[in-house]
Structure formats: C-alpha cells, structure tokens
Short mmCIF file of C-alpha atoms and ligand atoms in Angstrom, two decimals:
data_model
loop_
_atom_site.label_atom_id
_atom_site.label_comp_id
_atom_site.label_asym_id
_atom_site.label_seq_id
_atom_site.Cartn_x
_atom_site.Cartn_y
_atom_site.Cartn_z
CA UNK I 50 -19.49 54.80 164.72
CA UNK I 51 -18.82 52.01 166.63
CA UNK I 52 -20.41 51.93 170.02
CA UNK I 53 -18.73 48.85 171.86
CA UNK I 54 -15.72 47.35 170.73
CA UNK I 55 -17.53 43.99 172.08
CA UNK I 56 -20.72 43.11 171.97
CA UNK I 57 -22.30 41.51 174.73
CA UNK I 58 -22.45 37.99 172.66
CA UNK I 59 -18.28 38.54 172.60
CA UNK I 60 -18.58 39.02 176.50
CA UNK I 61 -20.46 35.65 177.00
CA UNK I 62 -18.41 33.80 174.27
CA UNK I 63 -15.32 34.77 175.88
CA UNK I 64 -16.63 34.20 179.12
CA UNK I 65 -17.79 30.63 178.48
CA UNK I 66 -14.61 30.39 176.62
CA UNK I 67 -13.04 30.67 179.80
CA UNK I 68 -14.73 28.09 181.19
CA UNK I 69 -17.02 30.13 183.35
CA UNK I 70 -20.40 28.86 183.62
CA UNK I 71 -22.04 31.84 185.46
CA UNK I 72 -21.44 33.66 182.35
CA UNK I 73 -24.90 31.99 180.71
CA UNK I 74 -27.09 33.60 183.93
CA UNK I 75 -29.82 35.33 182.66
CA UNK I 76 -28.47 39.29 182.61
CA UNK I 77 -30.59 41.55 185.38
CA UNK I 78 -30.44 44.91 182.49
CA UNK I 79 -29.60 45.28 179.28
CA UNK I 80 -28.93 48.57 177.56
CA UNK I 81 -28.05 49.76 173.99
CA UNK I 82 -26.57 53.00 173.80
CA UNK I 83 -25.17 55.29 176.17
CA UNK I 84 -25.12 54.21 179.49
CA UNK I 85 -24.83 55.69 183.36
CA UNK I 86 -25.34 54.33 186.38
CA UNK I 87 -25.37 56.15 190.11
CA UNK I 88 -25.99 55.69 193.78
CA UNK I 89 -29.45 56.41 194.13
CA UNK I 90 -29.01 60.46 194.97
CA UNK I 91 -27.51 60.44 191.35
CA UNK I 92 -30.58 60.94 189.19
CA UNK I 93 -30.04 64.38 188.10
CA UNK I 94 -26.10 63.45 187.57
CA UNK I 95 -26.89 60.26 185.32
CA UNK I 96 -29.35 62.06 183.17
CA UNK I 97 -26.79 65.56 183.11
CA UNK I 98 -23.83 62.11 182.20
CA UNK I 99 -25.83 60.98 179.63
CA UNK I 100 -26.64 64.25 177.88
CA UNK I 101 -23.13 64.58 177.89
CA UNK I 102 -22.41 61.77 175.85
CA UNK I 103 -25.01 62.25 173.76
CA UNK I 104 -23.06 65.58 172.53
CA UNK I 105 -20.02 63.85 172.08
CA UNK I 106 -18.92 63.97 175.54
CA UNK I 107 -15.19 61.18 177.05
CA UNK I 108 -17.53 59.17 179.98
CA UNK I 109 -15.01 61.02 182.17
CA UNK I 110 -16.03 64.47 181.27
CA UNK I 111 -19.46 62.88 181.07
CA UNK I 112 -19.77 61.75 184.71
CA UNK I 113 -17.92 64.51 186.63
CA UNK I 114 -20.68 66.85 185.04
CA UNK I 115 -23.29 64.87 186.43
CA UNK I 116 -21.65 64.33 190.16
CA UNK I 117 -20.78 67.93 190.02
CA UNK I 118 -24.82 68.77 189.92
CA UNK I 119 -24.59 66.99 193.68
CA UNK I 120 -21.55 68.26 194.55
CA UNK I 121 -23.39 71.78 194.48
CA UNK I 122 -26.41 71.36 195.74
CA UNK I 123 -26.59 72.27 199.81
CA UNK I 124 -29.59 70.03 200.21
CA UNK I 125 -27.17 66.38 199.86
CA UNK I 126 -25.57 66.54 203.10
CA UNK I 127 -23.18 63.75 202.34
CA UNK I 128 -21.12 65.46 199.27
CA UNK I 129 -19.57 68.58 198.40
CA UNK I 130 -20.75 71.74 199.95
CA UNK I 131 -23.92 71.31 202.20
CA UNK I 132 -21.79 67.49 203.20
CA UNK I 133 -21.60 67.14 207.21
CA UNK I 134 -18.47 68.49 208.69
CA UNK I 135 -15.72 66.41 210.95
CA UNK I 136 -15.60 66.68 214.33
CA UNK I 137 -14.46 69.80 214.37
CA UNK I 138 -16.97 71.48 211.90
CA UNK I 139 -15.11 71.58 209.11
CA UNK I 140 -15.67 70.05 205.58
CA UNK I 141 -13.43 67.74 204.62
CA UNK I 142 -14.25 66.18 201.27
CA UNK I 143 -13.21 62.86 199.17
CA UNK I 144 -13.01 62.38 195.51
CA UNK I 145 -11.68 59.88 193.00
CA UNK I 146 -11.83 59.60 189.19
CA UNK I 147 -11.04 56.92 186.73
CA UNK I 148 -10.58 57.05 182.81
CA UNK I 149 -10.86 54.11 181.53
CA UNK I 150 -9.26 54.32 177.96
CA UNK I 151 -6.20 55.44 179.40
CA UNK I 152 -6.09 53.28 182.85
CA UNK I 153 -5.31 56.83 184.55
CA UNK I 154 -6.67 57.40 188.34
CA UNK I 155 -6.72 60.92 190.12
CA UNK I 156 -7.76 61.51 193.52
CA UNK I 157 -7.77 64.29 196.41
CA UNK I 158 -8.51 63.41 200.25
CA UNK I 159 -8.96 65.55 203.49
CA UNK I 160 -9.75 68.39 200.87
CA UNK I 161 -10.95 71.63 202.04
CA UNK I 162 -12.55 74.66 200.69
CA UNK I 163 -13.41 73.44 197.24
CA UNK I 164 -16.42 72.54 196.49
CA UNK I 165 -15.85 69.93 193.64
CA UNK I 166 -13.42 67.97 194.76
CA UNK I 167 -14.22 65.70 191.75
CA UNK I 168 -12.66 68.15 189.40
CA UNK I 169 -9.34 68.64 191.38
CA UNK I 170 -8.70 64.83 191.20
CA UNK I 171 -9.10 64.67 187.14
CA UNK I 172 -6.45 67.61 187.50
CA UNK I 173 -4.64 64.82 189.39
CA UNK I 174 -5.33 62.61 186.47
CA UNK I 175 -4.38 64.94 183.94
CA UNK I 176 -1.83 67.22 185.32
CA UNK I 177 0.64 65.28 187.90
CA UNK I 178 2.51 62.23 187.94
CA UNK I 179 0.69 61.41 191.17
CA UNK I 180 -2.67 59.35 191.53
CA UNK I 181 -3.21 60.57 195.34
CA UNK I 182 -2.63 64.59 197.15
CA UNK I 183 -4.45 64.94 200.17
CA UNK I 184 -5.30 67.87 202.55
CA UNK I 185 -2.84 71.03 202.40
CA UNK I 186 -1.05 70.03 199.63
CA UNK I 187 -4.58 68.99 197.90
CA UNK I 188 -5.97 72.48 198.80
CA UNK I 189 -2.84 74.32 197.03
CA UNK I 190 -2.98 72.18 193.73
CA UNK I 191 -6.67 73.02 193.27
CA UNK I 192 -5.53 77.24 194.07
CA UNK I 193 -2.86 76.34 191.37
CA UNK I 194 -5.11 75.39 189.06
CA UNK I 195 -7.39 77.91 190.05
CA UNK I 196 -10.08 76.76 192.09
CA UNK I 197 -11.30 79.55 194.65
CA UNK I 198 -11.62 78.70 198.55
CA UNK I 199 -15.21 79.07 199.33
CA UNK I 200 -16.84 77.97 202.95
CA UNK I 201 -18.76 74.71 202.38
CA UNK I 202 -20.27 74.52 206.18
CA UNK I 203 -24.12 75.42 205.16
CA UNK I 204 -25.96 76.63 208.17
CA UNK I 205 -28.25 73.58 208.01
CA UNK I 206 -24.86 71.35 208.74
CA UNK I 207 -23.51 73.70 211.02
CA UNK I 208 -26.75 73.21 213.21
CA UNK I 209 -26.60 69.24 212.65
CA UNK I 210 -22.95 69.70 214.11
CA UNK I 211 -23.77 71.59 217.45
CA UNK I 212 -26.70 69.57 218.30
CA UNK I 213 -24.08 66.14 217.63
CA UNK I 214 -21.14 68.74 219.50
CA UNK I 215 -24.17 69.05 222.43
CA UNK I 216 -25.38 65.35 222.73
CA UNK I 217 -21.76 63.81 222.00
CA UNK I 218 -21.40 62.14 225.15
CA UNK I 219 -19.50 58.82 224.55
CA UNK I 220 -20.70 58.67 221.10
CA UNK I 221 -18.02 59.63 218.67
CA UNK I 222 -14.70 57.19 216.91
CA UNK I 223 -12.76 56.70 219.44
CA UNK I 224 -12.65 53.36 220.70
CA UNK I 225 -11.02 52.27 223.95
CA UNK I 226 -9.04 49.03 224.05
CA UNK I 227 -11.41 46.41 223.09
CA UNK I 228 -11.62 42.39 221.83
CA UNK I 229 -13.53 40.68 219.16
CA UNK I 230 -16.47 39.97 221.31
CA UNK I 231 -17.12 43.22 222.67
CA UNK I 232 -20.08 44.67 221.52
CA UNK I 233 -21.31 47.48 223.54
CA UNK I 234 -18.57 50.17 223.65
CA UNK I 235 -21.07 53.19 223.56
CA UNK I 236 -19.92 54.60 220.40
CA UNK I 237 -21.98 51.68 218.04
CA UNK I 238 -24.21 52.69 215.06
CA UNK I 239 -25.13 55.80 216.68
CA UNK I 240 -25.50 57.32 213.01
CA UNK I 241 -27.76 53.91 212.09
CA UNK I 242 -26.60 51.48 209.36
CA UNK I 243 -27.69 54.26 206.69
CA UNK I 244 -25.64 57.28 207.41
CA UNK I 245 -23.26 57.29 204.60
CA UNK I 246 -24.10 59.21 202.02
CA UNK I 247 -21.28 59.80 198.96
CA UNK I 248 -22.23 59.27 195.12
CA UNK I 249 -20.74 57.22 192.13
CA UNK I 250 -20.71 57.27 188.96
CA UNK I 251 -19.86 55.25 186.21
CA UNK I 252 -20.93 55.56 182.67
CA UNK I 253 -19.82 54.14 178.73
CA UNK I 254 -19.79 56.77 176.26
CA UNK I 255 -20.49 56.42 172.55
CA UNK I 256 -16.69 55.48 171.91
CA UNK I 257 -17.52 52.53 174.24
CA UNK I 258 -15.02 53.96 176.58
CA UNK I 259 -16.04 53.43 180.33
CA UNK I 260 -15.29 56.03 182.95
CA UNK I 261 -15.57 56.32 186.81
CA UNK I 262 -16.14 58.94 189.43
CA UNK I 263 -16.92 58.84 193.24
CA UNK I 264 -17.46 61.74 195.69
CA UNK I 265 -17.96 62.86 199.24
CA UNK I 266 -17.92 64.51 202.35
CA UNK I 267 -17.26 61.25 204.35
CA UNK I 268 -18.66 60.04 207.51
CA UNK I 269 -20.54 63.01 209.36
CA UNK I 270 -18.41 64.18 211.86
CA UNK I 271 -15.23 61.93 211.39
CA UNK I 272 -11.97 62.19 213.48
CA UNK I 273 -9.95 64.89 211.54
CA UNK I 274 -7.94 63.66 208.56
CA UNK I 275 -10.30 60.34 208.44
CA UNK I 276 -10.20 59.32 204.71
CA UNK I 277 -12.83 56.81 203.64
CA UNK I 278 -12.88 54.33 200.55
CA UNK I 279 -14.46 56.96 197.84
CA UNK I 280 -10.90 58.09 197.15
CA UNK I 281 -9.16 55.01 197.50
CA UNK I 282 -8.69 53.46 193.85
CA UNK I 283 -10.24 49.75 193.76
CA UNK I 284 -11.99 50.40 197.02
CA UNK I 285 -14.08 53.30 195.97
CA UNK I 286 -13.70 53.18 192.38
CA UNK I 287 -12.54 51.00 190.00
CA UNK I 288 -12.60 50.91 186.15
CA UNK I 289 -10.96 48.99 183.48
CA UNK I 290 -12.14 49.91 179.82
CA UNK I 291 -12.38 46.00 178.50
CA UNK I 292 -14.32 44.70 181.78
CA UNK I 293 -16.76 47.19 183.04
CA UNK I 294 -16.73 50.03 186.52
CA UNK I 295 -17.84 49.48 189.63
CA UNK I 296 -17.93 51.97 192.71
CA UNK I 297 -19.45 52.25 196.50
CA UNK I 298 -21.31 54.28 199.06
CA UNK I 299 -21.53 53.02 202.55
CA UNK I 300 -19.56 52.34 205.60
CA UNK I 301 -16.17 52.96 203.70
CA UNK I 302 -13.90 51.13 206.54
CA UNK I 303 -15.48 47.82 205.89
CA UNK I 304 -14.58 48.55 202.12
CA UNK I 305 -11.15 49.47 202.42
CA UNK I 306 -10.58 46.21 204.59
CA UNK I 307 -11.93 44.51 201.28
CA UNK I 308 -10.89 46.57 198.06
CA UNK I 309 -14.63 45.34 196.23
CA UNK I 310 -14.34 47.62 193.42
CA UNK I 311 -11.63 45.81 192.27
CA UNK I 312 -12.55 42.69 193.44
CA UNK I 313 -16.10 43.31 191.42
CA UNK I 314 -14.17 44.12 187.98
CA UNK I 315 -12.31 40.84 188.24
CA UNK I 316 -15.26 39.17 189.53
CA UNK I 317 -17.03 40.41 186.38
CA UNK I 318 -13.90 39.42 183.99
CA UNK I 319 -14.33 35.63 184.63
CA UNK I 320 -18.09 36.48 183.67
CA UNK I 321 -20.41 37.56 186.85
CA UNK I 322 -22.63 39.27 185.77
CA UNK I 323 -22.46 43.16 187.66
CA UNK I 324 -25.32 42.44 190.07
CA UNK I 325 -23.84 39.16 191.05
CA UNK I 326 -20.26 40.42 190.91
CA UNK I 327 -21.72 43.45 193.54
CA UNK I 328 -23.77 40.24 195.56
CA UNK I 329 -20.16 38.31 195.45
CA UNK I 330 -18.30 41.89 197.29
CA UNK I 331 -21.06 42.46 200.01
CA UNK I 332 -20.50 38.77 200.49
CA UNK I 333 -16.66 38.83 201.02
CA UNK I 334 -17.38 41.81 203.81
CA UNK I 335 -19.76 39.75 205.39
CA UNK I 336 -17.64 37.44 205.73
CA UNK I 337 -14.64 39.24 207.16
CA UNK I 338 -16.56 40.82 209.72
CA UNK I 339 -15.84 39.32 212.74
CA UNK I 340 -15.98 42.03 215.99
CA UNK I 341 -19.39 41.95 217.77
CA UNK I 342 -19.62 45.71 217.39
CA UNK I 343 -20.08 45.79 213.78
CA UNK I 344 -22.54 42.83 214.23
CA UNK I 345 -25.77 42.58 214.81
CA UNK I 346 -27.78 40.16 217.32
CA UNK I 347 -27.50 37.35 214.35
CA UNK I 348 -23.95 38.06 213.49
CA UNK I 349 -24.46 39.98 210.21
CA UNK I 350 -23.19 43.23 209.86
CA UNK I 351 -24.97 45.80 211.27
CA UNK I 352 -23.98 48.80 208.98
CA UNK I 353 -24.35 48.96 205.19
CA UNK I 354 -21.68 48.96 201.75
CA UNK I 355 -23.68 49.74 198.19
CA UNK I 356 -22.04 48.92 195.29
CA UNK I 357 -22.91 49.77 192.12
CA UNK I 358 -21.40 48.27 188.56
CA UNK I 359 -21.88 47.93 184.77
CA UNK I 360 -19.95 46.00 182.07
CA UNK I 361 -18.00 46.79 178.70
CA UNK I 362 -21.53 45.31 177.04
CA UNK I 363 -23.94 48.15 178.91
CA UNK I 364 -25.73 45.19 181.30
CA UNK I 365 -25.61 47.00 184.94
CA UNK I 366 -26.66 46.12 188.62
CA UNK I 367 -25.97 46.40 192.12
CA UNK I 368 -25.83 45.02 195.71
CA UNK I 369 -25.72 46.07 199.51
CA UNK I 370 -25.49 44.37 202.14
CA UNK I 371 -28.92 45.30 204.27
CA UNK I 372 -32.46 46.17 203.28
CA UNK I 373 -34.29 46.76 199.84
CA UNK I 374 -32.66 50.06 197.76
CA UNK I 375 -32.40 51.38 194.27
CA UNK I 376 -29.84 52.90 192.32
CA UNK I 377 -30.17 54.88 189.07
CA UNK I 378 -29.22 54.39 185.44
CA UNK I 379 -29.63 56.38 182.60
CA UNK I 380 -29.83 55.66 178.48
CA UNK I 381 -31.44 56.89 175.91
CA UNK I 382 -34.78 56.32 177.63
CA UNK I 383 -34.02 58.41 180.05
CA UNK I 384 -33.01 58.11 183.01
CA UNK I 385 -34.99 55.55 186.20
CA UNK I 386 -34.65 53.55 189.48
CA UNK I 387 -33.83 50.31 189.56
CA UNK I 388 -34.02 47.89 192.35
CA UNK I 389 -30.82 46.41 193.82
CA UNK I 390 -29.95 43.39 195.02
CA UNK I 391 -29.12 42.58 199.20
CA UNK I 392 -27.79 40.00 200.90
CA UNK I 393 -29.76 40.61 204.38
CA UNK I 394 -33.53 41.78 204.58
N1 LIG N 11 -18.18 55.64 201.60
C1 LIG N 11 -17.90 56.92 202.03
C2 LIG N 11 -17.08 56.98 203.24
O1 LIG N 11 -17.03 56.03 204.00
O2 LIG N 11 -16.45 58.00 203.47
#
C-alpha cells in the first residue's frame, strides 16, 4: 500500500520548483508512518488516532475517536462535558471537522446538551448540504440523528461558575465605549493569557489522506451565543489533503480577525515548513494587534493563540505566541511531547 502519494523529496522538489527557498530549511520532525498531532491535552486522543489508523481507520474517523476521549472526560474543563459554562452556567460547546480527501467541512456552534459535539459536525459533513448549524437548530440535528440530551455542567464547573458569578464585579466581556489606547477598562486578562483550553487534531492515515478536528467549550464564561474560532473553518481548522492541516487553541477572537489555519496551509504550500508556517500566523496576529488592552507593557500581545500543523510528507510543528509549550504527536513509536516554537518568552 501506498502510504503518501508524495514523498517528502516531491514536497521539497516542488517546493524549490516553485522558487521557494525556505523549502531547503532543515525540517523540525520527520515521521514515517501514521501520523497525529494534538494540542498538548491530546495525548490520550493522538495515541487512541493512531491506533485507529493502524486498524485501517479514514484520519477522520481516526481523530474524532481520539478528541472524543477529551470530550468525555469531566477533568478537561475546556471541552465537552466537564468544559466551563457561559455566563449564565450553561455549556455551550464548539466543534469543527475536516476530511481531507473529500475537501468536506462540518461544524456545530452554541451547541448544547451533547456531549461530543465533534460527532454532530461530521453528521454535518456527511449528512447536510450545510458546513455550519448552530445552537437550537444544532441541538435538534444531533436529536435527529440520535444523540441524547445529557447535562454537561459537572459540579466542579458549576462551583468555578458561582465563585466567578460572586467575584464578577467589572470583570466580564462587556466593554464600554473605548479607543485604541485604552488599556485599563477593568475587564483585561482577568482569566490570564492561558485560559483557553479547546483541542485539535490532525492526523494522515495509511491512505495518506489527512484529516482535521477541533473542539471546545469556548472561553469560560462567555457572553451567551459567543462562538470562538474552533468552529470556524480556516480559523480553527483547516485541511487540504495535498498540503498538510493545521488547527488552534487560544484566544479565538484574535484568530478569527486572522483566519491562520488557512493562512498556515498556504503558508506551507509555497514550502514553510509547519513550525515556521505556525511562527509566520502568530506573527501576522502580532502584528494586527493594535488596542492597548490586548497589549502588554512592551506592546506584544498579552494573551496567547497555539497552532499546531503537519504536512502531506508527515514533518509536523507548532507555534504560539507567548512562553515555552509542547504539543503532542503520535506514530508508530508511540505517542510524545514535543516542544513548540514562540515568538515572545
Ligand atoms: N480557541 C477557542 C475559543 O476561543 O473558543
């Protein structure tokens, strides 16, 4: 069977075909095989992904199986049942999936009640003409398809809620009118630069086929109906099955403004490699981010984006924008942590 339908010295030769001269960098990993890679709470999903594949598993099927290991387990309090509530103490979950042999994308937003939202949006995929259902109407596709409504609020997040509820004071999303420069408006970082939780994962099967999913339960305590990147194809997730995957955790806002999943697969189709193609995204924010409340005394960003990627050629790597991290990948090794890249100490 074959395993790639390029080989990574196609990739380069292409590349440098292309005239791309970043293509000859020295690649960060190199894998044979099977491959998965995850935020760093995904080491249980890559190695489920990868046993997956191993048994003949689509990288779609693969990867939701892995996610849906987090997506269960009360003790992440950033996905899927156990996740932080909104404002109002409810769960409201995010999930997006994408298949790369077919270019197909499914997603469900605002979701409530079903505790893997991951497999309602390959239902998307696979069973509307849609990409996108959010909230109510998200809720009653998953019933159609029979998914039960089960309450996600564990008693460990309901207590987290009341003692935010008891302390909120000024410190929630609302923002009154405000300019560029304003930095103090009582509200800032309150959760610190590491709140966001989410997972990704993305993963080439032994077709070669690459596929993509991304889950959540969204910023703790969000305004009702806030949707973040994780379900927002080419913010959250992107995939395309001759260049590679990439997906995010972090501050999802600053993603959105940016689309860097996408941005990362085209980076990495003129040749980037995927660290440098994640460096080149948590760049671009930078960049954009001009109000003094999402800055810090020296003007960088004072909140935090991960990205994660790999290519069609099983080299994979990652970026965020503050502090020293790892994220996970999986082979036939096994499955380990490997240290990211970051633009700001
Ligand atoms: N990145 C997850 C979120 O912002 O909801």
């Amino acid at each position: 069977m074959q395993k790639y339908s390029i080989t990574r010295r196609d990739f380069l030769r292409n590349s440098a075909a292309a005239g791309v001269a970043t293509a000859l960098q020295p690649k960060i990993h190199s894998l044979a095989g099977p491959v998965a890679i995850a935020s760093q709470n995904g080491f249980a999903a890559v190695a489920r992904a990868v046993e997956e594949i191993n048994a003949g598993a689509d990288a779609l099927d693969a990867v939701i199986a892995g996610v849906n290991l987090v997506e269960e387990d009360p003790n992440d309090i950033t996905v899927g049942y156990g996740g932080l509530p909104n404002a109002d103490g409810v769960v409201e979950l995010d999930s997006a999936v994408m298949h790369g042999p077919t270019g197909r994308a499914g997603a469900v937003a605002s979701l409530q009640g079903i505790k893997y939202p991951s497999r309602v949006a390959k239902y998307v995929l696979e069973r509307t003409d849609h990409v996108l259902l959010v909230g109510e109407g998200a809720q009653k596709f998953a019933r159609m398809h029979g998914f039960s409504i089960e309450n996600l609020l564990t008693e460990e997040a309901r207590e987290t809620w009341v003692r935010w509820r008891e302390t909120l004071s000024n410190r929630d999303d609302y923002l009154p009118p405000h300019g560029p420069d304003d930095a103090d408006l009582g509200e800032t970082f309150h959760r610190g630069p590491d709140h966001w939780g989410t997972i990704h994962c993305s993963a080439i099967d032994l077709r070669g086929n690459i596929s993509s999913v991304t889950t959540t339960s969204g910023l703790p305590f969000k305004i009702p109906g806030r949707v973040g990147d994780s379900p927002i194809i080419g913010a959250g997730l992107y995939c395309d099955n001759e260049v590679g995957a990439a997906g995010s955790t972090g501050r999802g806002e600053a993603n959105l403004e940016n689309c860097c999943s996408f941005l990362i697969i085209e980076r990495m189709r003129v040749g980037d490699s995927p660290q440098d193609a994640c460096l080149y995204a948590c760049e671009r924010i930078a960049q954009n981010t001009h109000l003094a409340r999402l800055q810090n005394e020296t003007g960088e960003p004072a909140f935090n984006v991960s990205f994660y990627a790999l290519n069609k050629a099983g080299d994979v790597g990652g970026a965020r924008i503050r502090g020293q991290a790892e994220m996970v990948v999986a082979d036939r090794s096994g499955a380990r942590y490997i240290e990211m890249a970051h633009l700001f100490p």
